[in-house]
Coordinates of C-alpha atoms in Angstrom, one line a residue:
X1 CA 8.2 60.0 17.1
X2 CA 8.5 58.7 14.0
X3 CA 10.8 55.5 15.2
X4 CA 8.2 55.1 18.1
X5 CA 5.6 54.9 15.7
X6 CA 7.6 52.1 13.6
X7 CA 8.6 50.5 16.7
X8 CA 4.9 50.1 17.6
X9 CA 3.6 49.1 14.2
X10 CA 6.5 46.3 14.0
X11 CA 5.0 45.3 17.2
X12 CA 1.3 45.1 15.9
X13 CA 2.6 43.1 13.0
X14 CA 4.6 40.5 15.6
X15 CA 1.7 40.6 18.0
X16 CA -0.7 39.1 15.0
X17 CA 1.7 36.6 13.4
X18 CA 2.0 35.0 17.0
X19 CA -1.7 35.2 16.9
X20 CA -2.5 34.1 13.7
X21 CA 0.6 31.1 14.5
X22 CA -0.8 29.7 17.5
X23 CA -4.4 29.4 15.5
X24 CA -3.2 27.6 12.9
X25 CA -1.6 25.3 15.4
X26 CA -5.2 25.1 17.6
X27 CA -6.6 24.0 14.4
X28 CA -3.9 21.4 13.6
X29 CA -4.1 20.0 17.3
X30 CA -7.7 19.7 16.7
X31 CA -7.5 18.0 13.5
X32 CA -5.1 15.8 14.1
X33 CA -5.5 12.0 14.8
X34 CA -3.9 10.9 18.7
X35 CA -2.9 7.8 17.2
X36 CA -1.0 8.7 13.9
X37 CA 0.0 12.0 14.8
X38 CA -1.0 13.1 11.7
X39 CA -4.0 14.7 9.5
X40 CA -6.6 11.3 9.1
X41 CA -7.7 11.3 5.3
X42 CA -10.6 8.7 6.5
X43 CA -11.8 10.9 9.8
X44 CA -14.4 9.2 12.2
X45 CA -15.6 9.7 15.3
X46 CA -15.4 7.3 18.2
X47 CA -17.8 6.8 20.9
X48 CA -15.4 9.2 23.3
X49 CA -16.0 12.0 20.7
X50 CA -12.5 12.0 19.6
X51 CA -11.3 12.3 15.9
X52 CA -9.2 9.6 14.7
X53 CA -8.4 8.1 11.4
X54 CA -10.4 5.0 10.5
X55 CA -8.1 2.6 10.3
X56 CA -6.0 3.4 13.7
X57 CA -8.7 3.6 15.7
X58 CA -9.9 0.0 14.2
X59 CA -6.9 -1.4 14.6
X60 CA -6.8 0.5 18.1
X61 CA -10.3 -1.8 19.1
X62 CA -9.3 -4.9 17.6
X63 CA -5.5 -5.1 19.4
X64 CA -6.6 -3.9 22.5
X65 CA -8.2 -5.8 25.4
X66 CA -11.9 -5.5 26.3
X67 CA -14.0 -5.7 28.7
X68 CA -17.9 -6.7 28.2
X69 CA -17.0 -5.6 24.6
X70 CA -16.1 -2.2 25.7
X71 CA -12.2 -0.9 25.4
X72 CA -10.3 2.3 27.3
X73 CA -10.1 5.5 25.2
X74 CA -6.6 5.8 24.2
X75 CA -7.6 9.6 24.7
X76 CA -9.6 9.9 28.0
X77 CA -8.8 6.7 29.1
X78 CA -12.9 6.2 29.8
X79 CA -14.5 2.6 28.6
X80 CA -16.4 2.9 25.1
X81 CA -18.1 0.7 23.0
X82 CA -16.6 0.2 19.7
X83 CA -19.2 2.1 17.1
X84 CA -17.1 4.6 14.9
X85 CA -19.1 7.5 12.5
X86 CA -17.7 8.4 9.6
X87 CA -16.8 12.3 9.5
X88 CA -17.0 13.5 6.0
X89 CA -17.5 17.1 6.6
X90 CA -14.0 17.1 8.6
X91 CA -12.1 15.5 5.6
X92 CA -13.8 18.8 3.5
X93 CA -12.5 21.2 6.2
X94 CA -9.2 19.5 6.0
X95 CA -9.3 19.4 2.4
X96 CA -10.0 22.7 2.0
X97 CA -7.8 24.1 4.9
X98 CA -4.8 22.8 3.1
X99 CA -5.9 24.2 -0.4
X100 CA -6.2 27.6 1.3
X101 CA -2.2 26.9 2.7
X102 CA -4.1 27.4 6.5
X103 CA -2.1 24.2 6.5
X104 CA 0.7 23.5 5.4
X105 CA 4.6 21.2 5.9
X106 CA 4.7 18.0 7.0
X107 CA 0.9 17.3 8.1
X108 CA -0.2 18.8 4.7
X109 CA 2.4 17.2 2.5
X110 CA 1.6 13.7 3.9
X111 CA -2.1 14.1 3.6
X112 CA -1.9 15.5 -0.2
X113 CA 0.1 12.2 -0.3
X114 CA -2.6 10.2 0.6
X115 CA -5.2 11.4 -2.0
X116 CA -2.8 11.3 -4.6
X117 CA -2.2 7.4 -3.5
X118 CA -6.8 7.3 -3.1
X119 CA -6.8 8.9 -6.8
X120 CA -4.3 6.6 -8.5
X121 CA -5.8 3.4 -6.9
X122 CA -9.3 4.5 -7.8
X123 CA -8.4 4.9 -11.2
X124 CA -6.7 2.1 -10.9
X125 CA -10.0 0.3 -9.9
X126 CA -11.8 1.9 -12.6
X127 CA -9.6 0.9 -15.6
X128 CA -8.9 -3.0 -14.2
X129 CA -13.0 -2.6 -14.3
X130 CA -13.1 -1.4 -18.0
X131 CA -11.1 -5.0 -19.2
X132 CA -7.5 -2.7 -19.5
X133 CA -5.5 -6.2 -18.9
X134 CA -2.2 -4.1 -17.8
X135 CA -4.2 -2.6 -15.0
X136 CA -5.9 -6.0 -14.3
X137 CA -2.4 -7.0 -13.4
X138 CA -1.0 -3.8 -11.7
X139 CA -4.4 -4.3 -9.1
X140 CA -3.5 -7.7 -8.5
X141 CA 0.2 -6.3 -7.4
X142 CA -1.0 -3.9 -5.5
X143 CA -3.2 -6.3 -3.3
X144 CA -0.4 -9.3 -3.6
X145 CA 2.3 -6.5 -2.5
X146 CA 0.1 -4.5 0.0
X147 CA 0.8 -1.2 -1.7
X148 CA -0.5 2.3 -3.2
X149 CA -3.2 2.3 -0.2
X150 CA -4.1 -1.3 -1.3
X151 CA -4.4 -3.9 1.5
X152 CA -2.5 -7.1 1.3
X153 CA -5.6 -9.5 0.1
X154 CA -4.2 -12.9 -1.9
X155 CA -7.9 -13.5 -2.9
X156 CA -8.3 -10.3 -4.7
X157 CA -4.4 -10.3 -6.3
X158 CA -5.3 -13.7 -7.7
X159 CA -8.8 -13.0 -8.9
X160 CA -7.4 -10.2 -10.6
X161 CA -4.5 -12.2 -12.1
X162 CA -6.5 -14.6 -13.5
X163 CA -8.6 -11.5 -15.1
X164 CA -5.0 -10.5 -16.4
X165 CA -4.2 -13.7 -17.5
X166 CA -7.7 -14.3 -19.3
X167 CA -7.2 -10.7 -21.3
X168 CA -3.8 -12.1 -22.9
X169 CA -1.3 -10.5 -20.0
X170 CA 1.5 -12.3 -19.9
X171 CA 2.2 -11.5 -16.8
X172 CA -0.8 -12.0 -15.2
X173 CA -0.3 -15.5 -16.7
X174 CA 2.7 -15.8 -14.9
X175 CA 0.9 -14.7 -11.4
X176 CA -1.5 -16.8 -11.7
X177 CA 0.9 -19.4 -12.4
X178 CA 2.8 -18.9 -9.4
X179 CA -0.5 -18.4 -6.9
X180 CA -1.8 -21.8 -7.9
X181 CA 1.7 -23.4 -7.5
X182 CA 1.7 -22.3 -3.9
X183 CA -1.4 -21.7 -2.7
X184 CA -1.7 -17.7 -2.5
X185 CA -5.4 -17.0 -2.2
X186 CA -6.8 -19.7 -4.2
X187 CA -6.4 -23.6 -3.4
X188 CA -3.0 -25.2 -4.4
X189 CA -2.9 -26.8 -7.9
X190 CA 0.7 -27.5 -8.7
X191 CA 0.4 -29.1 -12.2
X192 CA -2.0 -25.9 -13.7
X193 CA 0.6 -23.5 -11.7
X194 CA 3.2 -24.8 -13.4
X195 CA 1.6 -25.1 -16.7
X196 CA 0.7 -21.4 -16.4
X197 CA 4.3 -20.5 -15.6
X198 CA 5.5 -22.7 -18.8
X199 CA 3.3 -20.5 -20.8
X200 CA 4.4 -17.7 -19.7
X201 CA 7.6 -18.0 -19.7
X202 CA 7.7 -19.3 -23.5
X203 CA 6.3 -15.6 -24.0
X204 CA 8.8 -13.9 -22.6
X205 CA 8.1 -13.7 -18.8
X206 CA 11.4 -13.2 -16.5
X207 CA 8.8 -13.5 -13.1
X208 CA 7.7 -17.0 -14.8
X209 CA 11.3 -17.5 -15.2
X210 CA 12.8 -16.9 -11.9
X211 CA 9.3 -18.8 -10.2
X212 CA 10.1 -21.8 -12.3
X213 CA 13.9 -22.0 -11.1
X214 CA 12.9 -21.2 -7.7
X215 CA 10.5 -24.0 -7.3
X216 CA 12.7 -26.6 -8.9
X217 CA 16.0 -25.5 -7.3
X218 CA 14.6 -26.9 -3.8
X219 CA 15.9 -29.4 -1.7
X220 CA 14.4 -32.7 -2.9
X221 CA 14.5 -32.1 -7.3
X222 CA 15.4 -34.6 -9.2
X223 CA 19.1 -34.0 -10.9
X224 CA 16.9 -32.6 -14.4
X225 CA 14.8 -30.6 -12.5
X226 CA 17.7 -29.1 -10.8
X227 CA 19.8 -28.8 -14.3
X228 CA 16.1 -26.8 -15.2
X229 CA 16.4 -24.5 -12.5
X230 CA 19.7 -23.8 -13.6
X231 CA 19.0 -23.3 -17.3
X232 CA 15.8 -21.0 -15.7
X233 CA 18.1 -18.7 -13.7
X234 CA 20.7 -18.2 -15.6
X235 CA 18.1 -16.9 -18.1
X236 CA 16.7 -14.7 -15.6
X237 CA 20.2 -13.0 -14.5
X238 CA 21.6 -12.7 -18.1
X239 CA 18.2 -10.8 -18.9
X240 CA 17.2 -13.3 -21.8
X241 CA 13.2 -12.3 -21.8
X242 CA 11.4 -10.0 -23.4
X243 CA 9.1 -9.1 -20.3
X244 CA 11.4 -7.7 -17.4
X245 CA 9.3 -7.2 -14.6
X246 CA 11.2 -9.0 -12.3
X247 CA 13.0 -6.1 -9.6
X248 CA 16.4 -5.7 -8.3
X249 CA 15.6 -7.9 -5.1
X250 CA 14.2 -10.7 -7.5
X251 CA 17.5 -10.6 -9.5
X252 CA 19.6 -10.9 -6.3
X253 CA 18.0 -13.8 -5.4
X254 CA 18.0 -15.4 -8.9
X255 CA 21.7 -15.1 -8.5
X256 CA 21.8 -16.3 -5.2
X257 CA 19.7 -19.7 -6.0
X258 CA 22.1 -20.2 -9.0
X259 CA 25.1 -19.8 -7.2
X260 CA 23.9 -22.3 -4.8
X261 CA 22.9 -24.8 -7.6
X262 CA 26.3 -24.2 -9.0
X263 CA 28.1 -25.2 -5.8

């Protein structure tokens, strides 16, 4: 009797982990976007009542043909117009379902993820906001790059370079330098780019440095600006500044322009 009754409480206890499993996977399923397959940290509602995250589903509308400014449901495959509504109450119940481990792995991992990115770049905001000139520059990264849940937007990395650069980062003198030299997000000026990069890299800047030897090793340069380039990069590789911000991929190509010049 008694292994009956052990057999049968073992049973119970299987019976409601499957239960309690295939809830927490009804929830998920109804949680989770169609178009990322995962948890959407910006829920909305489309016009076919379907949960998506903000940024699929606009991307959904604008890549997809319409017709009469309608487009298909890429879940019920009926036409809608394209009005989204924000879903606020769903990002709490996901926010709180994975605090409570309801949710948890992958979907929950990647969405913790995402507010950890939201947090640092609001911060982020917040401090470039508050004249911190090292965060002036890190925003204008972000936004040159495309990065830490930053869209790529040249007008904003170069507004916030020239911030930098204003406040005494060298750095962002050296952005600044190299957006007006060639145009990123604020019209061309060649002579204040380069005067920008001189300054900077008289103060240290490797990123001045390598955009200086870039621009004059070229096809075209005179035989002194080329013998500049030269002098530039070899600075750059031999790690001759004070500010080394330049990355590993910079460096490679630093070597790779002065290896060409040297040929």
């Amino acid at each position: 009797m008694k292994n009956k009754k052990r057999s049968s409480n073992e049973m119970t206890k299987l019976e409601q982990d499957s239960g309690a499993k295939r809830q927490k996977q009804s929830v998920e399923l109804d949680l989770i976007c169609p178009i990322t397959h995962e948890l959407p940290f910006d829920p909305v509602h489309a016009e076919d009542g379907s949960l998506y995250e903000r940024q699929a589903i606009e991307e959904y509308f604008v890549t997809t043909t319409k017709s009469e400014g309608k487009v298909r449901s890429p879940v019920k495959g009926v036409m809608i117009g394209t009005s989204i509504f924000a879903a606020p109450h769903i990002k709490n119940t996901i926010e709180g379902l994975i605090s409570n481990d309801v949710i948890t792995g992958d979907l929950a991992n990647k969405w913790k993820e995402r507010a950890e990115e939201k947090k640092y770049a609001d911060d982020l905001i917040k401090d470039a906001e508050n004249g911190d000139k090292i965060a002036m520059f890190n925003l204008g990264a972000c936004y040159f790059i495309g990065v830490e849940g930053f869209k790529e937007d040249l007008k904003q990395a170069y507004k916030w370079f020239k911030e930098a650069n204003a406040a005494g980062c060298v750095d962002g003198t050296a952005m600044e330098g190299e957006c007006l030299l060639k145009g990123h997000g604020v019209e061309k000026d060649k002579d204040t780019g380069l005067l920008y990069l001189g300054m900077a890299e008289g103060q240290g800047s490797d990123y001045a440095a390598y955009f200086i030897g870039e621009y004059f090793s070229r096809e075209g340069q005179g035989l002194n600006k080329k013998m500049l380039a030269r002098k530039m990069l070899e600075k750059v590789v031999n790690g001759n500044y004070t500010h080394k911000n330049l990355n590993a991929a910079g460096k490679e190509r630093a070597n790779a322009l002065l290896d060409r010049l040297k040929s």
